[in-house]
C-alpha positions as a printed Julia matrix, in Angstrom:
128×3 Matrix{Float64}:
  7.05  60.71  166.75
  4.11  60.47  169.14
  0.85  62.36  168.51
  0.67  65.35  170.83
  4.42  65.24  171.59
  5.71  67.98  169.28
  8.14  70.87  169.25
  5.71  73.78  169.88
  6.26  77.33  168.66
  4.15  80.04  170.25
  1.64  81.59  167.83
  1.18  80.96  164.12
  4.74  82.08  163.29
  8.1   81.19  164.73
 11.64  80.13  164.02
 14.1   77.46  165.02
 17.87  77.67  164.7
 19.65  74.34  164.43
 23.37  74.14  165.03
 24.84  71.28  163.03
 27.72  69.13  164.35
 29.9   70.07  161.35
 29.95  72.42  158.37
 27.57  71.08  155.73
 26.65  71.86  152.12
 22.86  71.7   152.5
 20.77  70.14  149.74
 17.32  69.53  151.27
 15.21  69.71  154.4
 12.5   67.33  155.58
  9.67  68.51  157.83
  7.34  66.12  159.6
  3.98  66.55  161.28
  1.34  63.92  162.11
 -1.68  62.77  160.15
 -5.09  64.16  161.07
 -6.34  60.64  161.8
 -3.95  60.21  164.75
 -4.09  63.78  166.07
 -5.35  64.08  169.69
 -7.44  67.11  168.65
 -8.68  65.53  165.41
 -7.14  68.37  163.38
 -3.75  69.39  162.02
 -4.31  73.16  162.08
 -1.16  73.53  164.19
  0.99  72.12  161.35
  3.41  74.56  159.69
  2.3   75.86  156.31
  4.52  78.48  154.66
  8.19  78.14  155.58
 11.64  79.45  154.64
 15.11  78.02  155.23
 18.22  80.12  155.77
 21.89  79.33  156.19
 23.35  81.23  159.09
 26.82  82.48  159.76
 26.73  82.89  163.53
 29.13  83.87  166.25
 28.72  81.75  169.37
 29.88  82.99  172.73
 29.81  81.08  176.04
 26.45  82.63  176.98
 24.81  81.71  173.64
 24.38  83.46  170.34
 25.89  86.8   169.33
 23.14  88.29  167.15
 25.47  91.07  165.94
 27.61  88.49  164.13
 24.73  86.86  162.26
 24.4   86.72  158.47
 21.51  84.96  156.71
 21.38  83.43  153.24
 17.96  82.36  151.96
 18.04  78.8   150.59
 14.39  78.47  149.7
 10.75  78.81  150.58
  8.15  76.07  150.54
  4.68  75.05  151.7
  4.06  72.02  153.9
  0.82  70.45  152.64
 -1.26  68.67  155.32
 -3.08  66.69  152.6
  0.13  64.9   151.58
  2.57  62.62  153.39
  3.42  63.37  157.02
  7.1   63.83  156.15
  7.85  66.1   153.19
 11.25  66.82  151.68
 12.04  70.14  150.04
 15.13  70.66  147.89
 17.13  73.82  148.54
 19.15  76.11  146.33
 22.61  74.59  146.15
 25.33  76.76  147.66
 29.05  76.28  147.33
 29.61  77.51  150.88
 29.23  75.13  153.83
 27.58  76.35  157.02
 27.16  74.94  160.5
 23.78  76.5   161.36
 20.41  76.58  159.67
 17.29  78.59  160.5
 13.82  77.25  159.77
 11.3   80.11  159.69
  7.6   79.27  159.95
  5.68  82.11  158.3
  2.21  80.61  158.89
  0.4   77.49  160.0
 -2.9   75.87  158.97
 -5.09  78.0   161.26
 -4.13  77.6   164.92
 -3.56  81.08  166.4
 -2.12  79.79  169.7
  0.75  77.55  168.56
  2.48  75.74  165.71
  3.76  72.17  166.09
  6.77  70.67  164.38
  7.35  66.98  165.0
 10.65  66.52  163.2
 13.11  68.49  161.06
 15.84  66.7   159.11
 18.65  68.5   157.34
 20.22  66.79  154.32
 23.57  67.6   152.74
 27.22  66.72  152.39
 29.81  67.41  155.04
 32.47  69.92  154.03
């Protein structure tokens, strides 16, 4: 994780879909940003703030994703706090069903209208 080398999302909202290598019973998610002290801009206003995590049931075709075959299940909402640790773990509602894709929805950031930066996302769970 290098300051200034993030996964940028255009605007103050955005989403990322992560396809897992196997079906997993998800238990938690960890989101990481950088500390203000090491930020190239001297701020962390591009850090995600309000977020939601969904399990996805997706249909993949050779060209990519088939949006018509998508079903979402909300696992939880949380707030990433820039005044706390750089990496923060949030526990999710336990589901008995295993999924192979997860969507991380950023509802807002800490004030940057141009972009939102995510440095790392970790998905925790047990393989089905």
